[in-house]
Coordinates of C-alpha atoms and ligand atoms in Angstrom, one line a residue:
X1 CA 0.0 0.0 0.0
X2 CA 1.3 3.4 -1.2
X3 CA -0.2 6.5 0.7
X4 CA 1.1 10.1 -0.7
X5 CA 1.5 12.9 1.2
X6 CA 1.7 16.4 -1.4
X7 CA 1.8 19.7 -0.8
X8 CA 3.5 19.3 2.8
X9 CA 4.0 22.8 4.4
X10 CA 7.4 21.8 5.7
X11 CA 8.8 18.4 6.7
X12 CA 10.6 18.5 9.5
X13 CA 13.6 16.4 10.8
X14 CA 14.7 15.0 7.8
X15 CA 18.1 13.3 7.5
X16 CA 19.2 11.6 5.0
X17 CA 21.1 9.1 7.2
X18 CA 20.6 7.7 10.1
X19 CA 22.2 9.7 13.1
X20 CA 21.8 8.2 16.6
X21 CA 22.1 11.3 18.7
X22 CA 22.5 15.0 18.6
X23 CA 25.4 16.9 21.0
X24 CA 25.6 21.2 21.8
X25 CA 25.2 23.3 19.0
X26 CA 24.2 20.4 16.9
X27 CA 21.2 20.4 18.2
X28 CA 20.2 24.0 17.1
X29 CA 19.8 22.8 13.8
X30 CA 16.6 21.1 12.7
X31 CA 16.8 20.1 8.9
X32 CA 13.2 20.1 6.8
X33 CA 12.5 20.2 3.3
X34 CA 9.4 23.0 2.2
X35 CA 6.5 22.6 0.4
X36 CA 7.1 18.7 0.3
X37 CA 5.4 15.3 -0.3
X38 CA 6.3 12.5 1.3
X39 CA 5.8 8.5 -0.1
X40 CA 4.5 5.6 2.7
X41 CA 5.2 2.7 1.2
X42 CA 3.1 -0.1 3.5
X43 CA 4.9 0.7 7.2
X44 CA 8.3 2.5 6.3
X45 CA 9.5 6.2 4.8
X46 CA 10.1 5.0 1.1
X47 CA 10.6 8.4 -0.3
X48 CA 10.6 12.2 0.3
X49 CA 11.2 15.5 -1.9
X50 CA 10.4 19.1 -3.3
X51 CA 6.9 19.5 -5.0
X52 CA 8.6 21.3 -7.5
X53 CA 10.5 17.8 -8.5
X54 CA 7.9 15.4 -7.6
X55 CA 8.1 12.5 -9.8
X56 CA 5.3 10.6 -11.2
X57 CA 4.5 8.3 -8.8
X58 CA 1.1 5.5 -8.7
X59 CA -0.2 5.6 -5.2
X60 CA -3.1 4.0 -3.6
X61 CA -3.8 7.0 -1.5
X62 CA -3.0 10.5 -1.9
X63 CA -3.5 12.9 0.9
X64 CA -3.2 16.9 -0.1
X65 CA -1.8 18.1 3.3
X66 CA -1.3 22.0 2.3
X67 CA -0.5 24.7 5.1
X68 CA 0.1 21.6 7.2
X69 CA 3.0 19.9 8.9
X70 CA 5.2 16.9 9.2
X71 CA 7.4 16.0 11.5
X72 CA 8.6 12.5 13.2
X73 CA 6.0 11.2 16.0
X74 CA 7.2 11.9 19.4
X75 CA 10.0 9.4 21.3
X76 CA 8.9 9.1 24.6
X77 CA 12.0 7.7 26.7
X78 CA 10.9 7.8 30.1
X79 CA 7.0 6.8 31.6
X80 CA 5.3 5.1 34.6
X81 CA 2.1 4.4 32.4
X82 CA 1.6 1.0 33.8
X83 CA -0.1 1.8 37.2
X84 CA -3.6 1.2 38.8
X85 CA -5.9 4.0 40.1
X86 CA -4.4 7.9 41.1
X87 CA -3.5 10.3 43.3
X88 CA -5.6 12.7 43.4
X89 CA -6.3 12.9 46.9
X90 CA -2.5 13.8 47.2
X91 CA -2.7 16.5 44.7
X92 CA -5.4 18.2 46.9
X93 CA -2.7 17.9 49.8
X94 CA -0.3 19.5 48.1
X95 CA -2.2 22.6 46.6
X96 CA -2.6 22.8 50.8
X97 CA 0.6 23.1 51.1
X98 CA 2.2 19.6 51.8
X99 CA 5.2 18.9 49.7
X100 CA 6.1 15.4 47.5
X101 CA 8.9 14.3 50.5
X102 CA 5.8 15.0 53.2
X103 CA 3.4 13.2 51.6
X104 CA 5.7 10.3 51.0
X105 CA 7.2 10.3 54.3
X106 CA 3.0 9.5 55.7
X107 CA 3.6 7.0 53.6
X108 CA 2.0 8.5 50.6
X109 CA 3.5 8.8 47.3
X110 CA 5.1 5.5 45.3
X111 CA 3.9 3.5 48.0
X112 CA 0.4 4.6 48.3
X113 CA 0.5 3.5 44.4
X114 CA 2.1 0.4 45.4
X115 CA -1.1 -0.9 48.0
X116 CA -3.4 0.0 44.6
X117 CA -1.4 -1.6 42.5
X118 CA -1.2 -4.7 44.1
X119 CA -4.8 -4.9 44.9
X120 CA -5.9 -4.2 41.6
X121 CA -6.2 -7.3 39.3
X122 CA -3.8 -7.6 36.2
X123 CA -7.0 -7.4 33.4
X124 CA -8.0 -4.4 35.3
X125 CA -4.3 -2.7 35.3
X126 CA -4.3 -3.9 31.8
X127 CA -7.1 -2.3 30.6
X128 CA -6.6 1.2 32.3
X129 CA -2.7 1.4 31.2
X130 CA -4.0 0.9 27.7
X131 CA -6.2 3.5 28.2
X132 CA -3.4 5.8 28.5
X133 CA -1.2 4.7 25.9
X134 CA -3.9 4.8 23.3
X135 CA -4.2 8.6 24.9
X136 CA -0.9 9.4 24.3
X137 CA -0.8 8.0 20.8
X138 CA -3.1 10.0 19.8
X139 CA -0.8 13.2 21.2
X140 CA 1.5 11.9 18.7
X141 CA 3.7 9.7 21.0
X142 CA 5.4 7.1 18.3
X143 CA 7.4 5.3 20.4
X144 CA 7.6 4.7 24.7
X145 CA 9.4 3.3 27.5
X146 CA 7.4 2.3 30.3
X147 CA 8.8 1.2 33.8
X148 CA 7.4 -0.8 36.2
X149 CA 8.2 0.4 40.5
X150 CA 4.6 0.1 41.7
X151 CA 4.5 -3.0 42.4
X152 CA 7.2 -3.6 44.9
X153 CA 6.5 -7.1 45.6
X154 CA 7.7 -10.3 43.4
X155 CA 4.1 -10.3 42.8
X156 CA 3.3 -7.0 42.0
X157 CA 6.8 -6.1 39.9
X158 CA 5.6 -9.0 37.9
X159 CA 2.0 -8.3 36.7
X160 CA 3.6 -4.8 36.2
X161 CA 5.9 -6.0 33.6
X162 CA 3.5 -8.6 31.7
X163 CA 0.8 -5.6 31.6
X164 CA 3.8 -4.1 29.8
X165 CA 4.5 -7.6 27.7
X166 CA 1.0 -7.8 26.5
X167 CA 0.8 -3.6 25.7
X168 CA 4.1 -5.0 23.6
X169 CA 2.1 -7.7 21.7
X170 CA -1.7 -5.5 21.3
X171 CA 0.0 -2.2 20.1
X172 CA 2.2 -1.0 17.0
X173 CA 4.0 1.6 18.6
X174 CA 7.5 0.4 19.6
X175 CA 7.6 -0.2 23.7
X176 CA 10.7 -0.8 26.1
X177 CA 10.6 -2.0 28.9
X178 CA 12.1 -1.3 32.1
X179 CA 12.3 -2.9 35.6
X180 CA 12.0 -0.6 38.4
X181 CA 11.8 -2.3 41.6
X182 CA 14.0 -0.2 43.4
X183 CA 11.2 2.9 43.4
X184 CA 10.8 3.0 46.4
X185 CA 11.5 1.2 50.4
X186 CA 8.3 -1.1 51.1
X187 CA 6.5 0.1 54.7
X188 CA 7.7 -3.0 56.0
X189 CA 11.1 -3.0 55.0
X190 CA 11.7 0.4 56.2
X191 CA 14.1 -0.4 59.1
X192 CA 15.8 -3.1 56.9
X193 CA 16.5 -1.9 53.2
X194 CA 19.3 -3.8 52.9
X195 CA 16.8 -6.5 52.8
X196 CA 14.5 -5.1 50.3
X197 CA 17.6 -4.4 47.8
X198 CA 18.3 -8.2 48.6
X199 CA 14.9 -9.4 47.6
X200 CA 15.0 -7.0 44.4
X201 CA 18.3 -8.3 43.2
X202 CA 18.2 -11.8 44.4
X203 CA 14.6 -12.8 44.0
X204 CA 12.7 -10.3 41.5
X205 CA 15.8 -9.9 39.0
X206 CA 16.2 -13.0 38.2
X207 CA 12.9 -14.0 37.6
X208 CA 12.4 -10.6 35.2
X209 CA 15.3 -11.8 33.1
X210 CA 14.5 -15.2 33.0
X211 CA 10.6 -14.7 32.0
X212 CA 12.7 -12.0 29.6
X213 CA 10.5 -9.1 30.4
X214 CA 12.9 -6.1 30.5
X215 CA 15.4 -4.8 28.7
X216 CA 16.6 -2.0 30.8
X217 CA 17.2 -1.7 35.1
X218 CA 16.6 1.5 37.1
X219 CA 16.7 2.5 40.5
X220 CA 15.2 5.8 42.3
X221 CA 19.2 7.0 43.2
X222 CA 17.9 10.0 45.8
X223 CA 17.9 10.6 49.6
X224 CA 15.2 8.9 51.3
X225 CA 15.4 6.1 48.5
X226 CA 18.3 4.3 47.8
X227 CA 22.1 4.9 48.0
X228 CA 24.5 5.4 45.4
X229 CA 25.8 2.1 46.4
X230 CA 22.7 0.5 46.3
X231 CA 22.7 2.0 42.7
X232 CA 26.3 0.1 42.1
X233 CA 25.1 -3.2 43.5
X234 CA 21.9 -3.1 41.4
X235 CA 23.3 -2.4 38.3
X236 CA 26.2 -5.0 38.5
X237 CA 23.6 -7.7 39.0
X238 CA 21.7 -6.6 35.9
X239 CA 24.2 -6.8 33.7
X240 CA 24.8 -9.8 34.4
X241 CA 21.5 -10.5 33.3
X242 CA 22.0 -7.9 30.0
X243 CA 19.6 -5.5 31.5
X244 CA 21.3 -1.8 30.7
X245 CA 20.5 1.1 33.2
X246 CA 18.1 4.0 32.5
X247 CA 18.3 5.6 36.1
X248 CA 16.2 8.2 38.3
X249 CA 19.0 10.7 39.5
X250 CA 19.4 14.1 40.6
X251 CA 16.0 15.2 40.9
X252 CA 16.0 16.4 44.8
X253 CA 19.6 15.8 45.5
X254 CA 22.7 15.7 43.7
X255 CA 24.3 12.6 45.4
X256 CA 26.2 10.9 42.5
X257 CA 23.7 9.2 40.9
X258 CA 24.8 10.6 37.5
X259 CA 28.6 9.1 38.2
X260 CA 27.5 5.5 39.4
X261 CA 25.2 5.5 36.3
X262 CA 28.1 6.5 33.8
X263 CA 30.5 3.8 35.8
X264 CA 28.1 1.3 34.5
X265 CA 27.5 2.6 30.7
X266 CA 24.2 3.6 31.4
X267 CA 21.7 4.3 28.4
X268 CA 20.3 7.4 30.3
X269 CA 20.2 9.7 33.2
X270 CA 17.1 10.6 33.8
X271 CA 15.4 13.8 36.0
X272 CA 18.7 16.7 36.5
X273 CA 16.6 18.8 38.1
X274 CA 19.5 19.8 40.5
X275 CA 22.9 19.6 38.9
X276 CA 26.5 20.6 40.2
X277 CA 29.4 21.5 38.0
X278 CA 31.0 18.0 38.2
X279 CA 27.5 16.8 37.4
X280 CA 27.8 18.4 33.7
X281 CA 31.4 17.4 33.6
X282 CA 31.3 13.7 34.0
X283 CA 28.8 13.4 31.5
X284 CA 31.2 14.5 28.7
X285 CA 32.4 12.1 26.9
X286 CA 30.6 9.9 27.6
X287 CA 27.7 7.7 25.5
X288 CA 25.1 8.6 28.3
X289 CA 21.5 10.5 27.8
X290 CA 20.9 13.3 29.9
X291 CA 17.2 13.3 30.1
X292 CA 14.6 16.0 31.0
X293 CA 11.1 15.4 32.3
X294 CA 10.0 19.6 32.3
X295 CA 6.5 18.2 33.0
X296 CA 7.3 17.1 36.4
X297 CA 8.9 20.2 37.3
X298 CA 5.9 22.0 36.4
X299 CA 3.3 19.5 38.5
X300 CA 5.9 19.7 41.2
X301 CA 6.8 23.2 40.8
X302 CA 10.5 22.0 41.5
X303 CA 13.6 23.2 39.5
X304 CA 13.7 22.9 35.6
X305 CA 17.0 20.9 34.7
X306 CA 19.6 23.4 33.1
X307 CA 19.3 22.4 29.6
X308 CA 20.9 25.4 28.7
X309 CA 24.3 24.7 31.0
X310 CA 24.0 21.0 29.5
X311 CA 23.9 22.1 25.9
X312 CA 26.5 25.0 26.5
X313 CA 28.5 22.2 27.8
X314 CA 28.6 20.4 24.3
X315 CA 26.1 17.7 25.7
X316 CA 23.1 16.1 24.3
X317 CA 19.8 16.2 25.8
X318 CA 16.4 14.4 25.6
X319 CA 12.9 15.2 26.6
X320 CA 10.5 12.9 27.9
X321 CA 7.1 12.9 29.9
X322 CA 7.8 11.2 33.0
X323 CA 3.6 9.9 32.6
X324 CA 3.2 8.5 36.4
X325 CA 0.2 8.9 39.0
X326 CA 2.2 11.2 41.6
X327 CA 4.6 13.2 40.2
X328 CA 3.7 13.8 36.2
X329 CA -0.7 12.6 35.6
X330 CA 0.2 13.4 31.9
X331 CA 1.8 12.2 29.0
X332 CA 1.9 14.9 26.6
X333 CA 4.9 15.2 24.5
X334 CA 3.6 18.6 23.3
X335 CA 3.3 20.2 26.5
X336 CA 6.4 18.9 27.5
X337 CA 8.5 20.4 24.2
X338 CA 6.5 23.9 25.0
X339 CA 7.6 23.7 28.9
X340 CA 11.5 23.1 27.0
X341 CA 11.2 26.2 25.5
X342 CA 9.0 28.4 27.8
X343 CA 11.1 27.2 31.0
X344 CA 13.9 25.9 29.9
X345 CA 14.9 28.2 27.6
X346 CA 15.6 25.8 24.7
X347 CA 15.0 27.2 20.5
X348 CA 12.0 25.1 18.7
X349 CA 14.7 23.5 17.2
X350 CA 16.9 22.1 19.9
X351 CA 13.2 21.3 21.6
X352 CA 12.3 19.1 18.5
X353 CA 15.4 17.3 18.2
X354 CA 15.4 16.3 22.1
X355 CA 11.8 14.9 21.9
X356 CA 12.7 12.9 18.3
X357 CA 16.2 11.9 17.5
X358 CA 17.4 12.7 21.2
X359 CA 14.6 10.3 22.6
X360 CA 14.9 7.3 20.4
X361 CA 18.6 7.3 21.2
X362 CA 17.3 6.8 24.9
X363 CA 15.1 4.4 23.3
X364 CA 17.9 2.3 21.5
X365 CA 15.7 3.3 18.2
X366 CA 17.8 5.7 16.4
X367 CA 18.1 2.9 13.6
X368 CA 14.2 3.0 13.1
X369 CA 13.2 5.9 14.6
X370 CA 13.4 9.8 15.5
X371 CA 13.8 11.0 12.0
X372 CA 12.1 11.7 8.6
X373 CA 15.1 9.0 6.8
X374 CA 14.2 6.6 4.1
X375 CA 13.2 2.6 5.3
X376 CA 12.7 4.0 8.8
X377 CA 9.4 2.9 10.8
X378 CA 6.4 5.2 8.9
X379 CA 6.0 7.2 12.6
X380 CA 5.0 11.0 11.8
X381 CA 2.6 13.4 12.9
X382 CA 0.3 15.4 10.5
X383 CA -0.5 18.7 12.1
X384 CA -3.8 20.9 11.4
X385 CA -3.1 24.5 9.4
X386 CA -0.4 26.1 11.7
X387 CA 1.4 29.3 10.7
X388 CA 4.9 27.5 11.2
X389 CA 6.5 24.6 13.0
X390 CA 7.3 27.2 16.2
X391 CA 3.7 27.7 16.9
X392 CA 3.6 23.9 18.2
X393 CA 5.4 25.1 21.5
X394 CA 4.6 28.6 20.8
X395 CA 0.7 27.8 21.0
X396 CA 1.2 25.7 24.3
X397 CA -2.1 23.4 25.4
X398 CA -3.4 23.9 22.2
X399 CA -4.0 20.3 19.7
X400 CA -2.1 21.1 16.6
X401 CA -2.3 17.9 15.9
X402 CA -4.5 16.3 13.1
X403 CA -3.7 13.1 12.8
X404 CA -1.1 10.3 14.3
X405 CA 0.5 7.7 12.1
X406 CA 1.9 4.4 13.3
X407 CA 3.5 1.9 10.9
X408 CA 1.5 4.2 8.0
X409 CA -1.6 3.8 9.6
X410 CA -3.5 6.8 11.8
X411 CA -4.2 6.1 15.0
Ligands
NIG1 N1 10.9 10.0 41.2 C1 10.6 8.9 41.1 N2 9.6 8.3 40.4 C2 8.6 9.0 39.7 C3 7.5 9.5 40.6 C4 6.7 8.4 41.1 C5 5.5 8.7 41.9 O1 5.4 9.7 42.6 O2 4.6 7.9 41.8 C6 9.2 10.2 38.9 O3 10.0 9.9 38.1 O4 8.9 11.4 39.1
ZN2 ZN1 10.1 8.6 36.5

C-alpha cells in the first residue's frame, strides 16, 4: 500500500542518514525540506522530496496536506504508564501546602500506588494502562518506554511488567521495557533496606530476566530512597542478566547518581533537576543520555533541569514525559516540548530534536526511529493549518495535531 502525502508545508527532521544522537550546537539545527510530499510505502518512509520535482509516482492514496506539517511522532523515553488507580487525593494535599517528600514520608507517594497496585487485578491494570497509551498516541507519542516500580512485591513487579508484555504484543508503537523495583523502600522493609535491595536483586531480577521481560534496570538513586551504592550493586547484578541502566538521579539531591550510572554505561540519566558543576562534567564524553522530564517540574513546581548549561556544555539532551500517578498525571509530549522552550529556555529547534532523535537514542531506536530518513518505521505526525512549526510550542495546550501515524496507519 502506497499513501502520498503532497503539498507538505514543511517536513521536518529530515536526515538523510541515520544519526543516533545529537550533541551542543548540533542540536540547534533542525533540517526540513518546504512545500514537500512525502511517499508511505506499507509501514516504512520510502521516499521524500520538493513538490517542484515530484516524480510521477502511482499511489493507492493520496493525501493533499497544504499549510500543514510533518514532523517524526514523538519518542517518549521515560514513563510510569503502567499503574492502577491515582492520586488525586495527594494532589489536593499538596495545593494545601504539603510537599512530595511530606506526603511520602506519611507514607504517601510511590507506595500509596504500590497498595493499589497490588490490589488491583492484572486485566483491570491492563485495561486502564491501555487506556493511557492509546491517549498518548493519539498526542503523537510514536514510540515509549514504560517502567514498572509500583509494584514492589515479586508479585506486584511481575503483573507490572506482563501488563507491559501484553501492551508490547496489542499495540504498534515500539515499547521498552524497564524494571524498576527499586522505586521506592516497602513500609515494612523500612528499618531493613538492605533487605528489600536483597529481595530486588536476588529474588525479582532473576525472575524478570529469565521470563525475559525487561530490557533495561533502574533504581530511584535519591535521599530517602536508595544509596548510590545500592545504585552500584543493582546495576552489577543486571548486567549480568543484560539488563542496561536507565536511572532516576538528581531530581532532589545531587548525590552521585549521575557518576554510578556512567560507571556502569548507562543508556540514560534521567530527571537533572538539581545539577553541580562536576555533574555536567562527568557526563562528557561519555555515550550517556541526559534526560529532562520539564512536566514534572511544572506538577511539582520543583527546578527545571539546566538544559541550557548542559547544551553549553557540548552535551546532548532528551525530553520525555515522566507519565506516572504522583509526580507527572500526563503524557503529553507537546506540553512537554512547550515547557522546554517556555522554562527551559531551549529554540524550537533544539526542543524538537530532544523529543525525536534525542529520545529514540534513549530508546535504542535511532536505527528505526526519531527522523524523517528513508526505510525507517512510517511514525510521523500530520498537524492541522499552523502558521509555522514554532507555533507547536509557541501555542502551548493547544491540539495542533491532526492526525497520528503508526506503521503508516493513523491512529
Ligand atoms: N521520582 C521517582 N519516580 C517518579 C514519581 C513516582 C510517583 O510519585 O509515583 C518520577 O520519576 O517522578
Ligand atoms: Zn520517572
Amino acid at each position: 500500500m502506497k499513501q502520498l502525502f503532497t503539498n507538505i508545508k514543511e517536513l521536518l527532521q529530515v536526515r538523510e542518514n541515520t544519526i543516533d544522537k545529537l550533541s551542543g550546537v548540533e542540536m540547534k539545527e533542525l533540517p526540513t525540506i518546504k512545500n514537500a510530499w512525502l511517499l508511505i510505502e506499507d509501514d516504512k518512509i520510502a521516499d521524500y522530496g520538493e513538490m517542484n520535482s515530484i516524480p510521477e509516482i502511482k499511489a493507492d492514496k493520496t493525501i493533499d496536506a497544504e499549510g500543514k506539517i510533518i514532523l517524526p511522532s514523538w519518542c517518549d523515553s521515560h514513563t510510569h504508564i503502567v499503574y492502577a488507580g491515582n492520586r488525586e487525593l495527594e494532589f489536593a494535599d499538596r495545593i494545601n501546602g504539603l510537599s512530595y517528600e511530606e506526603i511520602a514520608n506519611r507514607g504517601g507517594g510511590i507506595l500509596n500506588s504500590a497498595k493499589t497496585l497490588q490490589e488491583t487485578p492484572e486485566e483491570e491494570v491492563y485495561k486502564q494502562s491501555a487506556k493511557r497509551l492509546e491517549e498518548v498516541m493519539k498526542l503523537g507519542t510514536g514510540a515509549v518506554e514504560i517502567k514498572s516500580g509500583y509494584g514492589l512485591t515479586e508479585e506486584g513487579e511481575l503483573k507490572m511488567l506482563r501488563v507491559i508484555k501484553k501492551l508490547q504484543q496489542n499495540y504498534e508503537i515500539p515499547i521498552k521495557a524497564t524494571f524498576l523495583g527499586a522505586h521506592a523502600i516497602p513500609k515494612e522493609y523500612k528499618e531493613k533496606p538492605d533487605a528489600y535491595m536483597d529481595l530486588v536483586i536476588e529474588k525479582i531480577l532473576p525472575k524478570v530476566a529469565e521470563e525475559n521481560l525487561a530490557e533495561y534496570i533502574d533504581i530511584f538513586c535519591e535521599k530517602g530512597y536508595f544509596s548510590v551504592a545500592d545504585t552500584h550493586k543493582l546495576l552489577s547484578a543486571a548486567k549480568n542478566f543484560g539488563l542496561k541502566p536507565k536511572i532516576h538521579v538528581n531530581q532532589f539531591n545531587p548525590i552521585g547518581g549521575i557518576q554510578a550510572g556512567i560507571e556502569h554505561e548507562a543508556l540514560s540519566v534521567d530527571h537533572l533537576e538539581v545539577m553541580r558543576p562536576e555533574d555536567i562534567e562527568s557526563l562528557k564524553g561519555t555515550t550517556t543520555m541526559p534526560v529532562a522530564l520539564p512536566s514534572c517540574s511544572l506538577f511539582l513546581s520543583i527546578p527545571y533541569t539546566p538544559a541550557r548549561e548542559i547544551l553549553d556544555a557540548g552535551l546532548p539532551l532528551a525530553l520525555a514525559t515522566d507519565f506516572n500517578p504522583g509526580s507527572t498525571p500526563s503524557g503529553n509530549m507537546n506540553l512537554v516540548v512547550s515547557l522546554a522552550c517556555i522554562k527551559m529556555k531551549m529554540t524550537p529547534e533544539e526542543a524538537i530534536n530532544a523529543a525525536t532523535i534525542n529520545g529514540a537514542y534513549a530508546l535504542e531506536l535511532s536505527e528505526t526511529h526519531g527522523s524523517i530518513t528513508k526505510g525507517k518505521q512510517a511514525n510521523f505526525i500530520l498537524t492541522k493549518e499552523i502558521p509555522s512549526y514554532t507555533f507547536l510550542p509557541y501555542a502551548f495546550g493547544t491540539n495542533s495535531i491532526e492526525s497520528v501515524f503508526i506503521n503508516g496507519k493513523a491512529v
